[in-house]
Structure formats: C-alpha cells, structure tokens
Amino acid sequence: MRLFSPSSSSPKPHFPLFSPSQNPKKPSFKSLPPFKTRLFLSLPTCSATNSPSVPVLDQETDQPDKDTFKKVLVVRRPVMDVSGEEEEDGQEEDDRNDGVPKPSGIDAGLEKFAKKMPIFEPERGDFSGGAQEKPLAVNLDLALYKARVLARKFRYDEAENILKKCIYYWPEDGRSYVALGKILSKQSKKAEARAVYERGSQATQGENPYIWQCWAVLENKMGNIRRARELFDAATVADKRHIAAWHGWAVLELKQGNVKKARYLLAKGLKFCGGNEYVYQTLALLEAKANRYEQARYLFRQATKCNPKSCASWLAWAQLEVQQENNCAARLLFEKAVQASPKNRFAWHVWGVFEANIGNVDVGRKLLKIGHALNPRDPVLLQSLALLEYKHSTANLARVLFRRASELDPRHQPVWIAWGWMEWKEGNISTARELYQRALSIDSTTESAARCLQAWGVLEQRAGNLSAARRLFRSSLNINSQSYVTWMTWAALEEDQGNSVRAEEIRDLYFQQRTEVVDDASWVMGFLDVIDPALDSIKRLLNLDQDPSNKAKEPLKDAEANENGDDIGNGSGFNLDAFIKDALSLDPSKLDVLMENSGNLSPKRVKSPRMWKSQGKTTMTLPRLSI
C-alpha cells in the first residue's frame, strides 16, 4: 500500500498493512494492486468550529466516488478512515488493470487481511466526531500530582481512576504504574498491585527500574524472598545506576542475615551511583554493629555531607550516640535533625523520648507536644505522650490520650499494646486481655504481634495461668526467634516452677539459634525503628530491652563532662522556643491549647469487634503454635 502526501508530487512508501505477528514476506512495490483496491484516507469535514489540530493527508485528485468504499480501517493516531472495496470478481479486476500486472495470490491475501485489521491496536472510544488527539504530556504530570494529593487525603478511589486514565493514554510511562501500585499496596490489595506492576513491566518492555524495584518491595513484604531477589536483580539490569534497587536488595539480605552479600550490594551501589546518603547510612549501622564506632561516625558524616537536609541520617547517627550513652552529642544531632526537617514527626518523637528517658521529663513532654501540634493525625506521638503521662502523671490522662490515638488509627498495633500494658499495671486484667486481643486481631504475624504475645504471656504468668503463658511465649518466638527477652522470660518461668533442666534447655536453644544467624542483622536494621519509632519507644519506656550484651558501654569522656541535665540548648546555642516560633509559627505558650483542639479532629473509624460489647468473663483465644 502507498500513502500519498500533498506536499510531494511523487508517492512515498509509508508502512505495510499487515500484522507483525504473521511474519509475511517483505512486500513488493513492483506489482501494484488495481486502482480501485488502493486505500485512501478519508478526511473529516472541516469548518470553523471543527478543524483538526494535526496535519492530515489530502486525497489524490483522481480518487473514485465515496460511494464505492464500504470497508473502514481505523488507524491509531491521527484517527482517519481508510476506505476500499473488496474484489468481487477477479476477471473484472483484470479488465480494469489497464496493463498493470495482477498481484500474486499472497499479496492479494495480505491486502484483504490488512483491510480488516486495525493498525497497532484497536480503536479507542468513539471517534465518530472526527480525529482525536493524544493529550499533551503536561496533562500527565498534572494528573500524577493530583493523584498523589488525593492519596495523601486517603481518597484512594479518585486517585485510582485518575491513574487508570493516565495508563490508558500513556501506557509507555512507568510513573502511573508505580503510583497505582503503591496506592493499592496501602489498601492491602497485594494481588491487584502485583498485577499492575506486571502490566507495567510489559508495557515498558522491562526497561523501567522503578517498576521492578517497587514490585520487589511488594514481594518482599509478602514473604516471597526468592521472587523479590529476582525482581531487584531485574531492576539493576534495567538501570545499574538505580540506587534504590541496590539499597533495597541489600536491606533484604540484611534481614535474611546475609551481611556479606549486603555489603557487596552496597559497594556496587556506591560504585555505579556514587555517594548516596542511604548507602552510607546502612554501612554506618553495619560498622556500629561490628563495634567499629569511629568508622561508623565517619560513614554517618559522609551521609550528612551527601545530603545535609537528610533528617533520617541525623536521626540514625543520634541513635548511635544514644546507645553509646553520649547524650550531649546525641542532643546536638537531634537539633540538626529538626533543623533539617522542622515538621518531621519522627525527629520530634525520638528526641522527646530521649529527653524523657534521661530525666528531662518536662522537655520531653514539650517536644512531643510540638510534634503533635505539627502532625495532629499521628498516633505514635500521642501514644508516647500517654506513656509519659502515665509514668509521671495520672492513668486517667493517659487513657484519654490512648483513646484518641486509637481513634486516629485503629490499626496501629503499638497503641493497643501500650494501652493494654498500662491497664495490666493498673490491675485491670480483663481489659488488658481485650486490648491485647484487639492488637492481635489486626495482624498476628508482625514484630508488634510478637511483642504483644510476650507481654500477654507475662500477664498470664503473673495471673497463675502457666499453660497459657507457655503457649503465648512459644507463639511469640514463632514470629521472632531472636527475642532475647522472650527466651529468658520463658526460662525464668520454668526456673520458678522448679524445672531447672527445662530452663537450661531453653537457654541453650536461644544461644544455639543465635549462632545459626550469621552476623545477626537485628541491630543493623535498628534504623527501621526511626521509620516506626513506636516500637523502640515502648521497648525503652517499658524496660523491654533486648540482649544487654549487644549494648555498647563506651561513653565518651567529653560528653560525660558536659552532661548536667540542664536546658536542651546548653552548649549549642540552640533556642527551641525561638526556632519553633520563627520556623514553624508556633507559640510555645499555646501548646496545651493546641493539644485540646486537636481532639476535635474527625477520626478515621472502623467497625469495632464484638469483644468490646462482652460483659463478665473474657474468653481468651490463644494461638496453638509450637516450636
């Protein structure tokens, strides 16, 4: 087939009308089909109100009458009608050839097939009104931004509709698939998110590393470690300079205890991508795990040089100094963190818990209130503030804060666990059981669930339900076999019952399984506590520290000399009140008023389980797992 351009007097070959999947012979232009079987582009009517915005092709001056064309072929873009007439009688066509040789049987068959098949893909929508253009690229950027804003407001359905339209009009752009997959993952629609990533990888021909990397993270969360490794590998093949893939793969290997493999992957990331804050940060945590603290500090310094505004790097470095009991240096690093990201809820939360733990209760309370004023919908800050108030104020005030936190996010397990612990300490055993059961009903496979089972086991042990306590300890260790506290608590229970042989067996099991893990990565991944610091704050405030042998005991002398428990700005010149007033427009004297007003926010409610309506005796539902 030949298409003719109005700007040229001689015909120019355009493209053959056949399906690529048929693999036909290369078409020959020496033998042309009869004149009446040639295809012409039919033009939409042009007027002042309806004129195509894209250039179209004119017809030949000697084109036949429109009534002779009955078949229509839809072209992708620009959309125009291609008309032609099927041959009805081979002999008649020979008479009309005017000396042109008859095409071969193969060419004629291809020509008929091409008339009936759409080019590239089926027609989209109703094009009866004329040619439809592809929207401008700027519309994609605006739509992606709007979908991101809607997702932040939890308006997921509207965001999904926008992203599906983006995929429809721009199927080759990977950003739409990534955004849609993340929204589906947040709603726990794992299978649908996986399908979106798979479709995106096919549409982009496997050349988009972001889709591979997000898909790998999803598979990792679902527990498909082998599949996640394959997808991370695919991401690095698609783009070896994609640092998120190298780092995400290294984190996966750290969780699996493969420290050497993780170091190798991080080194690859630095080689291909240059200095990166997250790679330096993870390497620093590895060095700290190996008790090489100077090397760790050097790597943290490199991370903050790569990005001085990286709040996460400052916080991770500060946590290292906290574990080293270098409180003065830690305080300076916390100040750097809030200056780098003044509204970061993690920075205010971890700093506030730190100050409360070293005895600066008023300062810690103030920092948590500042964080809550900046992030009124964050349950973690309210949870830590409730624990602080329970320890230094009243249980009733703590209950108010716990209830408000649980209403903000009913699926946040640490809130229910901390609330249950407080009720147990207050002697409300049945209420504590209900709260622990509420936490486990959210998800019984997480680290939080393991902590909940351990705390519930202690409750049953103190209540004299020893068989229930043993079952709870076993269930907790099935989730997290590395918990020093759970192993030793179970061993102490057997020791108290006179089962010294069984207690020794439990201790031996702990040390045996600890040695099976190569360079245990639990401390290395301590930075994840910054991502969800509620776990770390509960552990500290409830004195549920892990193996004490893992804690470093080498505080710096200069830090010890400068620590006197005075104002947080001591020695640094940092004025907290002036900072929040200038940078955040917060009045330090009105933090309590802001706390009261935040209670009027409309919470995100979910249907409460029936156990809250139960009266009298509470039925315990205990796991039946075993080690």
XYZ file of C-alpha atoms in Angstrom, residues 234-607:
374
model
C 15.940 -7.132 37.119
C 15.871 -3.534 38.360
C 19.667 -3.338 38.465
C 19.874 -4.837 34.979
C 17.390 -2.289 33.648
C 19.471 0.536 35.146
C 22.643 -0.174 37.091
C 22.559 3.421 38.389
C 19.228 2.889 40.170
C 20.420 3.249 43.752
C 17.076 2.351 45.341
C 17.318 -1.155 43.879
C 20.830 -1.756 45.207
C 19.921 -0.439 48.652
C 16.585 -2.273 48.828
C 18.244 -5.524 47.821
C 20.940 -5.006 50.482
C 18.306 -4.392 53.151
C 16.563 -7.625 52.138
C 19.822 -9.552 52.530
C 20.445 -7.953 55.916
C 17.071 -9.140 57.135
C 17.988 -12.630 55.945
C 21.301 -12.478 57.823
C 23.458 -12.337 54.679
C 25.697 -9.491 55.778
C 28.495 -10.230 53.303
C 26.049 -10.196 50.412
C 24.563 -6.936 51.703
C 27.986 -5.293 51.878
C 28.707 -6.423 48.336
C 25.455 -4.917 47.057
C 26.034 -1.638 48.889
C 29.540 -1.447 47.420
C 28.044 -1.987 43.970
C 25.633 0.855 44.609
C 28.454 3.220 45.548
C 30.467 2.111 42.509
C 27.734 2.745 39.945
C 25.831 5.590 41.605
C 28.437 7.481 43.584
C 27.927 8.751 47.131
C 24.437 8.192 48.499
C 23.120 9.036 51.951
C 21.146 5.825 52.431
C 24.022 3.568 51.392
C 26.438 5.397 53.714
C 23.862 5.262 56.476
C 23.334 1.496 56.205
C 27.083 0.879 56.024
C 27.489 3.017 59.139
C 24.979 0.866 61.014
C 26.877 -2.239 59.919
C 30.114 -0.798 61.276
C 28.425 0.105 64.550
C 27.124 -3.459 64.814
C 30.716 -4.659 64.492
C 31.722 -2.247 67.312
C 33.757 -0.085 64.917
C 32.284 3.176 66.131
C 34.812 5.564 64.605
C 34.236 4.067 61.170
C 30.516 4.329 61.770
C 30.783 8.003 62.667
C 32.861 8.621 59.551
C 30.196 6.997 57.364
C 27.421 8.962 59.077
C 29.404 12.117 58.415
C 29.646 11.163 54.736
C 25.883 10.569 54.634
C 25.118 14.011 56.053
C 27.586 15.570 53.627
C 25.755 13.955 50.713
C 22.515 15.483 51.949
C 22.667 17.917 54.883
C 18.845 18.034 54.836
C 18.539 14.290 55.416
C 16.654 14.051 58.693
C 16.942 10.249 58.639
C 20.758 10.336 58.590
C 20.932 12.756 61.518
C 18.477 10.628 63.499
C 20.316 7.374 62.820
C 23.578 8.981 63.910
C 21.888 10.360 67.022
C 20.617 6.895 67.947
C 24.153 5.556 67.715
C 25.303 8.198 70.200
C 22.325 7.412 72.466
C 23.327 3.754 72.586
C 26.863 4.877 73.357
C 25.371 6.996 76.187
C 26.936 10.062 74.600
C 23.894 12.173 75.381
C 25.409 15.572 74.666
C 26.435 14.555 71.140
C 23.041 12.910 70.631
C 21.244 16.110 71.613
C 23.288 18.130 69.111
C 22.383 15.635 66.388
C 18.689 15.814 67.290
C 18.898 19.575 66.911
C 20.439 19.107 63.471
C 17.610 16.721 62.560
C 14.782 19.120 63.411
C 16.580 21.968 61.658
C 16.958 19.799 58.546
C 13.252 18.867 58.571
C 11.285 21.045 61.016
C 7.956 19.234 60.538
C 9.315 15.698 60.638
C 7.255 13.737 63.158
C 9.954 11.115 63.698
C 12.524 13.709 64.722
C 10.310 15.283 67.389
C 9.159 11.895 68.617
C 12.587 10.260 69.036
C 14.072 13.409 70.559
C 11.194 13.688 73.024
C 11.519 10.045 74.117
C 15.287 10.518 74.515
C 14.885 13.525 76.798
C 12.227 11.746 78.880
C 14.457 8.683 79.296
C 17.391 10.685 80.658
C 15.184 12.511 83.175
C 14.229 15.704 81.332
C 10.509 14.934 81.592
C 9.226 18.456 81.003
C 11.462 18.877 77.969
C 10.375 15.521 76.591
C 6.700 16.385 77.088
C 7.222 19.712 75.334
C 8.955 18.120 72.357
C 6.195 15.543 71.949
C 3.557 18.270 72.086
C 5.389 20.239 69.410
C 5.463 17.146 67.212
C 1.758 16.567 67.808
C 0.899 20.188 67.004
C 2.697 19.771 63.669
C 1.246 16.300 62.998
C -2.151 16.135 64.743
C -3.133 12.879 62.992
C -0.097 10.865 64.037
C -0.985 8.242 66.703
C 2.649 7.477 67.595
C 3.250 10.853 69.241
C 0.058 10.551 71.289
C 0.990 7.019 72.319
C 4.402 8.055 73.657
C 2.886 11.086 75.354
C 0.317 8.806 77.022
C 3.087 6.542 78.362
C 4.943 9.594 79.617
C 1.862 10.928 81.381
C 1.131 7.537 82.936
C 4.646 7.293 84.303
C 4.822 10.845 85.638
C 1.188 11.961 85.926
C -2.127 10.032 86.102
C -3.591 6.971 84.428
C -6.805 8.792 83.527
C -4.931 11.361 81.436
C -3.029 8.529 79.760
C -6.316 6.753 78.929
C -7.639 9.880 77.233
C -4.523 10.070 75.076
C -4.585 6.338 74.284
C -8.230 6.525 73.244
C -7.554 9.496 70.998
C -4.575 7.733 69.400
C -6.612 4.563 68.773
C -9.327 6.622 67.094
C -6.821 8.312 64.807
C -5.533 4.956 63.553
C -7.448 1.886 64.787
C -4.987 -0.441 63.017
C -1.866 0.816 64.782
C -0.850 -2.177 66.925
C 1.648 -0.491 69.303
C -1.097 1.820 70.618
C -3.250 -1.132 71.725
C -0.232 -2.960 73.179
C 0.899 0.020 75.245
C -2.647 0.678 76.416
C -3.030 -2.979 77.422
C 0.243 -2.862 79.376
C -0.960 0.203 81.290
C -4.273 -1.440 82.180
C -2.419 -4.540 83.375
C -0.235 -2.385 85.610
C -3.406 -0.768 86.941
C -4.840 -4.179 87.800
C -7.497 -4.274 85.060
C -6.627 -7.780 83.841
C -9.741 -8.415 81.729
C -9.408 -5.035 79.996
C -5.740 -5.721 79.305
C -6.632 -9.069 77.714
C -9.189 -7.405 75.482
C -6.677 -4.791 74.379
C -4.016 -7.424 73.624
C -6.561 -9.452 71.670
C -7.558 -6.315 69.765
C -3.925 -5.778 68.760
C -3.541 -9.377 67.561
C -6.778 -9.182 65.558
C -5.134 -6.543 63.345
C -2.189 -8.752 62.306
C -0.761 -11.761 64.111
C 2.456 -12.069 62.076
C 4.287 -8.792 62.738
C 7.054 -7.863 65.170
C 4.462 -5.929 67.125
C 2.387 -9.087 67.414
C 5.424 -10.916 68.821
C 5.839 -8.219 71.479
C 2.133 -8.367 72.252
C 2.241 -12.146 72.749
C 5.280 -11.816 75.020
C 3.585 -9.147 77.147
C 0.382 -11.183 77.295
C 2.409 -14.222 78.362
C 3.881 -12.275 81.279
C 0.360 -11.219 82.271
C -0.857 -14.833 82.312
C 2.261 -15.925 84.185
C 1.624 -13.377 86.934
C -2.054 -14.426 86.984
C -1.069 -18.072 87.526
C -2.151 -19.366 84.070
C 1.149 -21.109 83.359
C -0.002 -23.280 80.455
C -1.440 -20.217 78.692
C 1.787 -18.299 79.362
C 3.891 -21.073 77.797
C 1.702 -21.146 74.708
C 1.963 -17.383 74.330
C 5.761 -17.436 74.676
C 6.005 -20.177 72.039
C 3.766 -18.226 69.672
C 5.855 -15.098 70.157
C 9.073 -16.966 69.350
C 7.498 -18.468 66.244
C 7.217 -14.921 64.926
C 10.551 -13.595 66.238
C 13.008 -16.276 67.294
C 15.676 -13.654 68.043
C 13.927 -12.091 71.045
C 16.289 -12.352 73.997
C 13.599 -11.100 76.381
C 11.066 -13.767 75.409
C 13.546 -16.638 75.688
C 14.826 -15.509 79.069
C 11.314 -14.814 80.392
C 10.225 -18.323 79.446
C 13.362 -19.782 81.053
C 12.670 -17.818 84.246
C 9.116 -19.197 84.326
C 10.437 -22.769 84.199
C 13.062 -21.942 86.808
C 10.408 -20.598 89.179
C 8.427 -23.832 88.742
C 11.424 -25.947 89.703
C 12.065 -27.168 86.132
C 15.736 -26.223 86.093
C 16.542 -28.779 83.380
C 13.871 -27.350 81.083
C 15.058 -23.803 81.825
C 18.601 -24.747 80.816
C 17.299 -26.315 77.615
C 15.501 -23.092 76.729
C 18.664 -21.036 77.299
C 20.670 -23.460 75.168
C 18.062 -23.206 72.403
C 18.401 -19.437 72.417
C 22.192 -19.426 72.118
C 22.068 -22.221 69.560
C 19.705 -20.419 67.214
C 21.600 -17.179 67.760
C 24.809 -18.745 66.476
C 22.996 -20.058 63.397
C 22.394 -16.487 62.223
C 25.468 -15.055 60.504
C 26.173 -11.630 61.963
C 22.633 -11.077 63.268
C 21.123 -8.127 61.435
C 18.558 -7.139 64.059
C 20.696 -4.279 65.347
C 21.748 -3.273 61.847
C 18.142 -2.775 60.974
C 17.597 -0.708 64.086
C 17.180 2.248 61.773
C 13.739 0.871 60.942
C 12.737 1.994 64.422
C 13.067 5.509 63.065
C 10.536 4.670 60.386
C 8.152 3.374 63.062
C 9.715 4.549 66.320
C 6.740 3.440 68.394
C 8.307 0.010 68.850
C 11.531 1.455 70.181
C 9.769 3.900 72.494
C 7.611 1.159 74.022
C 10.668 -1.023 74.495
C 12.523 1.717 76.306
C 9.681 3.026 78.431
C 8.557 -0.483 79.389
C 12.150 -1.679 80.012
C 11.874 -4.385 77.360
C 15.439 -4.001 76.048
C 16.950 -6.773 74.010
C 20.059 -8.748 74.831
C 22.129 -6.482 77.090
C 25.310 -7.939 75.612
C 24.501 -6.059 72.398
C 24.592 -2.647 74.061
C 27.802 -0.661 73.843
C 29.219 0.629 77.118
C 31.812 3.127 75.991
C 30.531 6.668 76.584
C 32.845 9.477 75.518
C 34.572 11.325 78.310
C 33.972 14.777 76.898
C 30.256 14.037 76.606
C 30.109 12.880 80.225
C 31.813 16.075 81.347
C 29.254 18.267 79.591
C 26.097 16.434 80.721
C 24.315 18.180 83.558
C 20.636 17.744 82.682
C 20.126 21.462 82.019
C 18.266 23.104 79.147
C 18.477 21.272 75.825
C 20.180 24.205 74.186
C 23.056 24.042 76.651
C 26.399 24.209 74.880
C 24.944 24.508 71.367
C 23.249 27.894 71.343
C 20.041 26.321 70.037
C 16.942 28.186 71.229
C 13.961 25.857 70.894
C 11.266 28.458 71.557
C 12.713 30.902 69.044
C 13.115 28.127 66.482
C 9.514 26.908 66.588
C 8.257 30.481 66.589
C 10.307 31.552 63.555
C 10.391 28.341 61.510
C 7.024 26.846 62.453
C 4.924 29.833 63.558
C 4.076 28.061 66.826
C 3.550 29.886 70.103
C 5.315 27.847 72.827
C 2.820 29.076 75.428
C -0.174 27.695 73.493
C 0.923 24.082 73.025
C -1.617 22.832 75.583
C -4.404 24.703 73.792
C -3.372 23.088 70.504
C -3.466 19.698 72.227
C -7.062 20.258 73.317
C -8.172 21.493 69.910
C -6.609 18.517 68.135
C -9.080 16.284 69.947
C -11.863 17.687 67.755
C -10.417 16.198 64.561
C -12.671 13.708 62.827
C -11.089 10.310 63.430
C -10.748 7.507 60.927
C -13.204 4.977 62.330
C -13.512 1.281 61.694
C -16.074 -1.209 62.890
